[in-house]
């Protein structure tokens, strides 16, 4: 498990997140209603990412990284976004919580990832894969971003336990 | 500086930043979440969203020439037009199946303020709020508006709206002149007393487009507010005294719909002239929206919480006893807090009018018509405000044939077929009770009423229809309201 979570899954996470981002943004845009709120949701994501990054960085080198939990956590956020059954009233508040969760997990994961020897190889593969997948996806007609959010969420969640 | 930088790297500091910013964002998430109104491609709705309909196109208004061209063209090609202001009417008054919607919002200029004559000439797409902003510095105020200022002049005149002022008659009566574009595409300048003007006022957008209007103004008086708690059976007498007292300029009241005091308790608010005029107090904006919404949401829960809401409303009304307010500010109550967005449910307005002297008997009749505790009912009544509407001799579909008290009712119910049917039954029963006392109901709202009830409430409907035929034989101007009540 340790091996996979260090070698392959980080690539799935980074590529997957960029690929899924357009869908996540469409979802977020629908939820946020005004550009101000949309921008603030991203601001809170960034602050949270900084917090996640520092939380990992100040860890002692030999302590556990909980990286599997981080993958599953990210997965759960995407599943929740895709599956959201809250009333319209509650959606912006739920999105705010998700942005905090996702930001923190993202920052934490990034801090962990850059310390791994595979990071540089991943960076190159990441760009190539994202490009190819995006071209592929542009041919797929979808009616709702939620299907993709759920699928990616499930993939990440399983990755945590792989 | 170094310590500053090292602090910003601390996880606890970043966590604090997230918490502060997230709380601030959560506080600022807008209350208004509903998406309603016009869309170029898809369905059009109005304030409730209850009657979605596919329209062909929305045309934003620019000027009289552009409107003339559209109307002439539609007349020639047998096309249909509906006119939309800010779409707060709730019964499909602003659109029609596969028709064109003229969106009047862009024509919102204040054309002329005449300080000496105390008049203002405005384009019909201007809202009352727009006018207030321009006349407030002159110490002038509108004679009649709704209690809120979020409606357009054209939309309000077309429903002949009313508010809390008890001295200035009907809104239609405050119009001096108007420019109308007729269904034939002609531009007509109309003056008070002209028959066509009488048809357009309270004409629900069926007699042409109002392009601009000259309205009579009055001084921006300063009022002192007086609140009084009373029993519903005492209200008629209290009201007569208020009307006789020339000091009272505005008046309205609330009736309890809380289970513990259902239709028994009231409180009334009078605005007494102080003799002072004002040209410096700024216009007020929306304030304490979240708090008011929270309180209303408590009331919406029904049962004990509704009792608590009623008590807090009374408490609140006591708190401003003796305060002063300018006329302009009295005419711009908050509206955002009423926002209601629960999927599968809708909150609608209805208004019933009864002759002033029948109020007590009418309320007693309602006690037998409505459940006193609606906590577990689908059909819930949240609020009843009482207004005075002076006898209207201007418009054809007139709701105030005599001096009337209007009960403005806020109702919530579900939207599946069974719930809609139940709401319809309840409102038809309520309407029946109203008709029994020689009353009427207001037409800008969702038409739960039957065609027969409409005809009994508005016996002049035939004359209205005849005039419509004469002025607009090709039915250029139509809407769902017309379709429901007036089309053969
Ligand atoms: C929260 C709330 C509170 C309300 N309070 C009150 C109140 O206190 N008193 C009261 O009397 N009413 C009240 N109303 C009803 C309100 O006054 C009407 O719905 C009014 O028509 C709203 O104006 P609008 O600009 O939204 O008009 P719209 O809904 O856009 O249009 C109303 C009608 O006017 C026609 N119209 C619009 N512009 C023109 C034009 N330029 N030329 C010709 N016809 C036109 C439309 O075709 C339509 O038939 C309230 C409604 C709501 C939702």
PDB file of C-alpha atoms in Angstrom, chain A:
ATOM      1  CA  UNK A   1       0.000   0.000   0.000  1.00  0.00           C
ATOM      2  CA  UNK A   2       2.782   2.417   0.938  1.00  0.00           C
ATOM      3  CA  UNK A   3       4.420   1.789  -2.412  1.00  0.00           C
ATOM      4  CA  UNK A   4       1.407   2.530  -4.531  1.00  0.00           C
ATOM      5  CA  UNK A   5       0.412   5.542  -2.523  1.00  0.00           C
ATOM      6  CA  UNK A   6       3.846   7.025  -3.094  1.00  0.00           C
ATOM      7  CA  UNK A   7       4.524   5.993  -6.705  1.00  0.00           C
ATOM      8  CA  UNK A   8       1.369   6.019  -8.734  1.00  0.00           C
ATOM      9  CA  UNK A   9      -1.467   7.567  -6.829  1.00  0.00           C
ATOM     10  CA  UNK A  10       0.088  11.044  -6.525  1.00  0.00           C
ATOM     11  CA  UNK A  11       0.024  11.174 -10.300  1.00  0.00           C
ATOM     12  CA  UNK A  12      -3.634  10.165 -10.360  1.00  0.00           C
ATOM     13  CA  UNK A  13      -4.366  12.844  -7.782  1.00  0.00           C
ATOM     14  CA  UNK A  14      -2.576  15.677  -9.537  1.00  0.00           C
ATOM     15  CA  UNK A  15      -3.738  14.788 -13.042  1.00  0.00           C
ATOM     16  CA  UNK A  16      -7.226  13.946 -11.887  1.00  0.00           C
ATOM     17  CA  UNK A  17      -7.642  17.177  -9.945  1.00  0.00           C
ATOM     18  CA  UNK A  18      -6.717  19.328 -12.917  1.00  0.00           C
ATOM     19  CA  UNK A  19      -8.962  17.333 -15.223  1.00  0.00           C
ATOM     20  CA  UNK A  20     -11.877  17.436 -12.834  1.00  0.00           C
ATOM     21  CA  UNK A  21     -11.418  21.101 -12.035  1.00  0.00           C
ATOM     22  CA  UNK A  22     -13.501  22.465 -14.926  1.00  0.00           C
ATOM     23  CA  UNK A  23     -16.415  20.317 -13.756  1.00  0.00           C
ATOM     24  CA  UNK A  24     -15.891  21.326 -10.162  1.00  0.00           C
ATOM     25  CA  UNK A  25     -15.834  24.977 -11.226  1.00  0.00           C
ATOM     26  CA  UNK A  26     -19.095  24.626 -13.119  1.00  0.00           C
ATOM     27  CA  UNK A  27     -20.621  23.143  -9.984  1.00  0.00           C
ATOM     28  CA  UNK A  28     -19.168  25.867  -7.803  1.00  0.00           C
ATOM     29  CA  UNK A  29     -20.338  28.594 -10.143  1.00  0.00           C
ATOM     30  CA  UNK A  30     -23.892  27.297 -10.016  1.00  0.00           C
ATOM     31  CA  UNK A  31     -23.755  27.185  -6.260  1.00  0.00           C
ATOM     32  CA  UNK A  32     -22.143  30.564  -5.661  1.00  0.00           C
ATOM     33  CA  UNK A  33     -24.524  32.818  -7.656  1.00  0.00           C
ATOM     34  CA  UNK A  34     -22.407  35.940  -7.498  1.00  0.00           C
ATOM     35  CA  UNK A  35     -18.859  36.494  -8.656  1.00  0.00           C
ATOM     36  CA  UNK A  36     -17.904  37.928  -5.277  1.00  0.00           C
ATOM     37  CA  UNK A  37     -18.887  34.754  -3.502  1.00  0.00           C
ATOM     38  CA  UNK A  38     -17.251  32.654  -6.217  1.00  0.00           C
ATOM     39  CA  UNK A  39     -13.985  34.556  -5.726  1.00  0.00           C
ATOM     40  CA  UNK A  40     -14.244  34.288  -1.957  1.00  0.00           C
ATOM     41  CA  UNK A  41     -14.748  30.560  -2.183  1.00  0.00           C
ATOM     42  CA  UNK A  42     -11.422  30.415  -3.986  1.00  0.00           C
ATOM     43  CA  UNK A  43      -9.782  32.733  -1.498  1.00  0.00           C
ATOM     44  CA  UNK A  44     -10.809  30.460   1.341  1.00  0.00           C
ATOM     45  CA  UNK A  45      -9.490  27.491  -0.647  1.00  0.00           C
ATOM     46  CA  UNK A  46      -6.094  29.201  -0.948  1.00  0.00           C
ATOM     47  CA  UNK A  47      -5.885  30.134   2.718  1.00  0.00           C
ATOM     48  CA  UNK A  48      -6.771  26.575   3.598  1.00  0.00           C
ATOM     49  CA  UNK A  49      -4.174  25.205   1.204  1.00  0.00           C
ATOM     50  CA  UNK A  50      -1.531  27.377   2.873  1.00  0.00           C
ATOM     51  CA  UNK A  51      -2.652  26.026   6.208  1.00  0.00           C
ATOM     52  CA  UNK A  52      -2.530  22.403   4.946  1.00  0.00           C
ATOM     53  CA  UNK A  53       0.892  22.950   3.431  1.00  0.00           C
ATOM     54  CA  UNK A  54       2.324  24.313   6.667  1.00  0.00           C
ATOM     55  CA  UNK A  55       0.666  21.636   8.734  1.00  0.00           C
ATOM     56  CA  UNK A  56       2.564  18.979   6.800  1.00  0.00           C
ATOM     57  CA  UNK A  57       5.797  21.014   6.607  1.00  0.00           C
ATOM     58  CA  UNK A  58       6.140  21.415  10.364  1.00  0.00           C
ATOM     59  CA  UNK A  59       5.774  17.675  10.954  1.00  0.00           C
ATOM     60  CA  UNK A  60       8.746  15.707  12.199  1.00  0.00           C
ATOM     61  CA  UNK A  61      10.254  13.781   9.268  1.00  0.00           C
ATOM     62  CA  UNK A  62       9.602  10.385  10.755  1.00  0.00           C
ATOM     63  CA  UNK A  63       6.018  10.922  11.779  1.00  0.00           C
ATOM     64  CA  UNK A  64       3.152   9.358   9.812  1.00  0.00           C
ATOM     65  CA  UNK A  65       1.928  11.296   6.779  1.00  0.00           C
ATOM     66  CA  UNK A  66      -1.688   9.973   6.862  1.00  0.00           C
ATOM     67  CA  UNK A  67      -1.527  10.263   3.089  1.00  0.00           C
ATOM     68  CA  UNK A  68      -4.120   7.535   2.485  1.00  0.00           C
ATOM     69  CA  UNK A  69      -6.583   9.465   4.601  1.00  0.00           C
ATOM     70  CA  UNK A  70      -5.799  12.573   2.547  1.00  0.00           C
ATOM     71  CA  UNK A  71      -6.715  10.783  -0.704  1.00  0.00           C
ATOM     72  CA  UNK A  72      -9.919   9.403   0.731  1.00  0.00           C
ATOM     73  CA  UNK A  73     -10.784  12.796   2.201  1.00  0.00           C
ATOM     74  CA  UNK A  74     -10.396  14.456  -1.198  1.00  0.00           C
ATOM     75  CA  UNK A  75     -12.474  11.683  -2.713  1.00  0.00           C
ATOM     76  CA  UNK A  76     -15.236  12.287  -0.198  1.00  0.00           C
ATOM     77  CA  UNK A  77     -15.339  16.012  -0.978  1.00  0.00           C
ATOM     78  CA  UNK A  78     -15.833  15.322  -4.695  1.00  0.00           C
ATOM     79  CA  UNK A  79     -18.442  12.652  -4.029  1.00  0.00           C
ATOM     80  CA  UNK A  80     -20.282  15.086  -1.762  1.00  0.00           C
ATOM     81  CA  UNK A  81     -20.145  17.829  -4.412  1.00  0.00           C
ATOM     82  CA  UNK A  82     -21.534  15.474  -7.055  1.00  0.00           C
ATOM     83  CA  UNK A  83     -24.150  13.966  -4.796  1.00  0.00           C
ATOM     84  CA  UNK A  84     -25.212  17.055  -2.941  1.00  0.00           C
ATOM     85  CA  UNK A  85     -28.854  16.788  -1.892  1.00  0.00           C
ATOM     86  CA  UNK A  86     -28.961  19.872   0.311  1.00  0.00           C
ATOM     87  CA  UNK A  87     -31.694  22.421  -0.271  1.00  0.00           C
ATOM     88  CA  UNK A  88     -30.677  25.419  -2.380  1.00  0.00           C
ATOM     89  CA  UNK A  89     -30.577  27.488   0.820  1.00  0.00           C
ATOM     90  CA  UNK A  90     -27.714  25.448   2.227  1.00  0.00           C
ATOM     91  CA  UNK A  91     -25.606  24.914  -0.889  1.00  0.00           C
ATOM     92  CA  UNK A  92     -23.303  27.971  -0.586  1.00  0.00           C
ATOM     93  CA  UNK A  93     -22.568  27.110   3.038  1.00  0.00           C
ATOM     94  CA  UNK A  94     -21.800  23.504   2.123  1.00  0.00           C
ATOM     95  CA  UNK A  95     -19.557  24.716  -0.717  1.00  0.00           C
ATOM     96  CA  UNK A  96     -17.681  26.909   1.748  1.00  0.00           C
ATOM     97  CA  UNK A  97     -16.967  23.937   4.001  1.00  0.00           C
ATOM     98  CA  UNK A  98     -15.886  21.894   0.996  1.00  0.00           C
ATOM     99  CA  UNK A  99     -13.496  24.554  -0.175  1.00  0.00           C
ATOM    100  CA  UNK A 100     -11.909  24.621   3.266  1.00  0.00           C
ATOM    101  CA  UNK A 101     -11.612  20.812   3.283  1.00  0.00           C
ATOM    102  CA  UNK A 102     -10.347  20.538  -0.252  1.00  0.00           C
ATOM    103  CA  UNK A 103      -7.875  23.404   0.168  1.00  0.00           C
ATOM    104  CA  UNK A 104      -6.392  21.933   3.314  1.00  0.00           C
ATOM    105  CA  UNK A 105      -6.064  18.459   1.803  1.00  0.00           C
ATOM    106  CA  UNK A 106      -4.600  19.849  -1.395  1.00  0.00           C
ATOM    107  CA  UNK A 107      -1.956  21.930   0.458  1.00  0.00           C
ATOM    108  CA  UNK A 108      -1.080  19.039   2.722  1.00  0.00           C
ATOM    109  CA  UNK A 109      -0.785  16.652  -0.221  1.00  0.00           C
ATOM    110  CA  UNK A 110       1.344  19.087  -2.207  1.00  0.00           C
ATOM    111  CA  UNK A 111       3.771  19.543   0.715  1.00  0.00           C
ATOM    112  CA  UNK A 112       4.096  15.786   1.025  1.00  0.00           C
ATOM    113  CA  UNK A 113       4.380  15.205  -2.710  1.00  0.00           C
ATOM    114  CA  UNK A 114       7.242  17.606  -3.428  1.00  0.00           C
ATOM    115  CA  UNK A 115       9.373  15.825  -0.900  1.00  0.00           C
ATOM    116  CA  UNK A 116       9.074  12.536  -2.752  1.00  0.00           C
ATOM    117  CA  UNK A 117      11.767  11.493  -5.232  1.00  0.00           C
ATOM    118  CA  UNK A 118       9.086  10.703  -7.860  1.00  0.00           C
ATOM    119  CA  UNK A 119       7.828  14.315  -7.879  1.00  0.00           C
ATOM    120  CA  UNK A 120       9.927  15.520 -10.825  1.00  0.00           C
ATOM    121  CA  UNK A 121       9.009  12.594 -13.057  1.00  0.00           C
ATOM    122  CA  UNK A 122       5.363  13.143 -12.122  1.00  0.00           C
ATOM    123  CA  UNK A 123       5.513  16.789 -13.071  1.00  0.00           C
ATOM    124  CA  UNK A 124       6.355  16.003 -16.706  1.00  0.00           C
ATOM    125  CA  UNK A 125       3.900  13.111 -16.968  1.00  0.00           C
ATOM    126  CA  UNK A 126       1.282  15.249 -15.313  1.00  0.00           C
ATOM    127  CA  UNK A 127       1.354  17.949 -17.987  1.00  0.00           C
ATOM    128  CA  UNK A 128       1.305  15.476 -20.845  1.00  0.00           C
ATOM    129  CA  UNK A 129      -1.492  13.401 -19.375  1.00  0.00           C
ATOM    130  CA  UNK A 130      -3.655  16.385 -18.551  1.00  0.00           C
ATOM    131  CA  UNK A 131      -3.337  17.668 -22.116  1.00  0.00           C
ATOM    132  CA  UNK A 132      -4.247  14.352 -23.663  1.00  0.00           C
ATOM    133  CA  UNK A 133      -7.162  13.690 -21.296  1.00  0.00           C
ATOM    134  CA  UNK A 134      -8.602  17.166 -21.796  1.00  0.00           C
ATOM    135  CA  UNK A 135      -8.599  16.725 -25.559  1.00  0.00           C
ATOM    136  CA  UNK A 136     -10.326  13.372 -25.066  1.00  0.00           C
ATOM    137  CA  UNK A 137     -12.899  14.840 -22.722  1.00  0.00           C
ATOM    138  CA  UNK A 138     -13.750  17.639 -25.109  1.00  0.00           C
ATOM    139  CA  UNK A 139     -15.422  15.011 -27.305  1.00  0.00           C
ATOM    140  CA  UNK A 140     -17.595  13.687 -24.506  1.00  0.00           C
ATOM    141  CA  UNK A 141     -20.949  15.377 -24.225  1.00  0.00           C
ATOM    142  CA  UNK A 142     -22.197  15.601 -20.658  1.00  0.00           C
ATOM    143  CA  UNK A 143     -25.316  17.023 -19.202  1.00  0.00           C
ATOM    144  CA  UNK A 144     -24.230  17.312 -15.606  1.00  0.00           C
ATOM    145  CA  UNK A 145     -20.834  17.835 -13.996  1.00  0.00           C
ATOM    146  CA  UNK A 146     -21.921  15.760 -11.023  1.00  0.00           C
ATOM    147  CA  UNK A 147     -21.339  12.402 -12.714  1.00  0.00           C
ATOM    148  CA  UNK A 148     -17.674  13.238 -13.259  1.00  0.00           C
ATOM    149  CA  UNK A 149     -17.289  14.617  -9.768  1.00  0.00           C
ATOM    150  CA  UNK A 150     -18.703  11.449  -8.257  1.00  0.00           C
ATOM    151  CA  UNK A 151     -16.601   9.152 -10.479  1.00  0.00           C
ATOM    152  CA  UNK A 152     -13.402  10.962  -9.645  1.00  0.00           C
ATOM    153  CA  UNK A 153     -14.352  11.096  -5.977  1.00  0.00           C
ATOM    154  CA  UNK A 154     -14.880   7.339  -5.894  1.00  0.00           C
ATOM    155  CA  UNK A 155     -11.537   6.781  -7.668  1.00  0.00           C
ATOM    156  CA  UNK A 156      -9.689   8.902  -5.111  1.00  0.00           C
ATOM    157  CA  UNK A 157     -11.498   7.302  -2.223  1.00  0.00           C
ATOM    158  CA  UNK A 158     -10.516   3.827  -3.399  1.00  0.00           C
ATOM    159  CA  UNK A 159      -6.943   5.018  -4.011  1.00  0.00           C
ATOM    160  CA  UNK A 160      -6.662   5.797  -0.325  1.00  0.00           C
ATOM    161  CA  UNK A 161      -7.179   2.161   0.498  1.00  0.00           C
ATOM    162  CA  UNK A 162      -5.335   0.649  -2.404  1.00  0.00           C
TER     163      UNK A 162
END
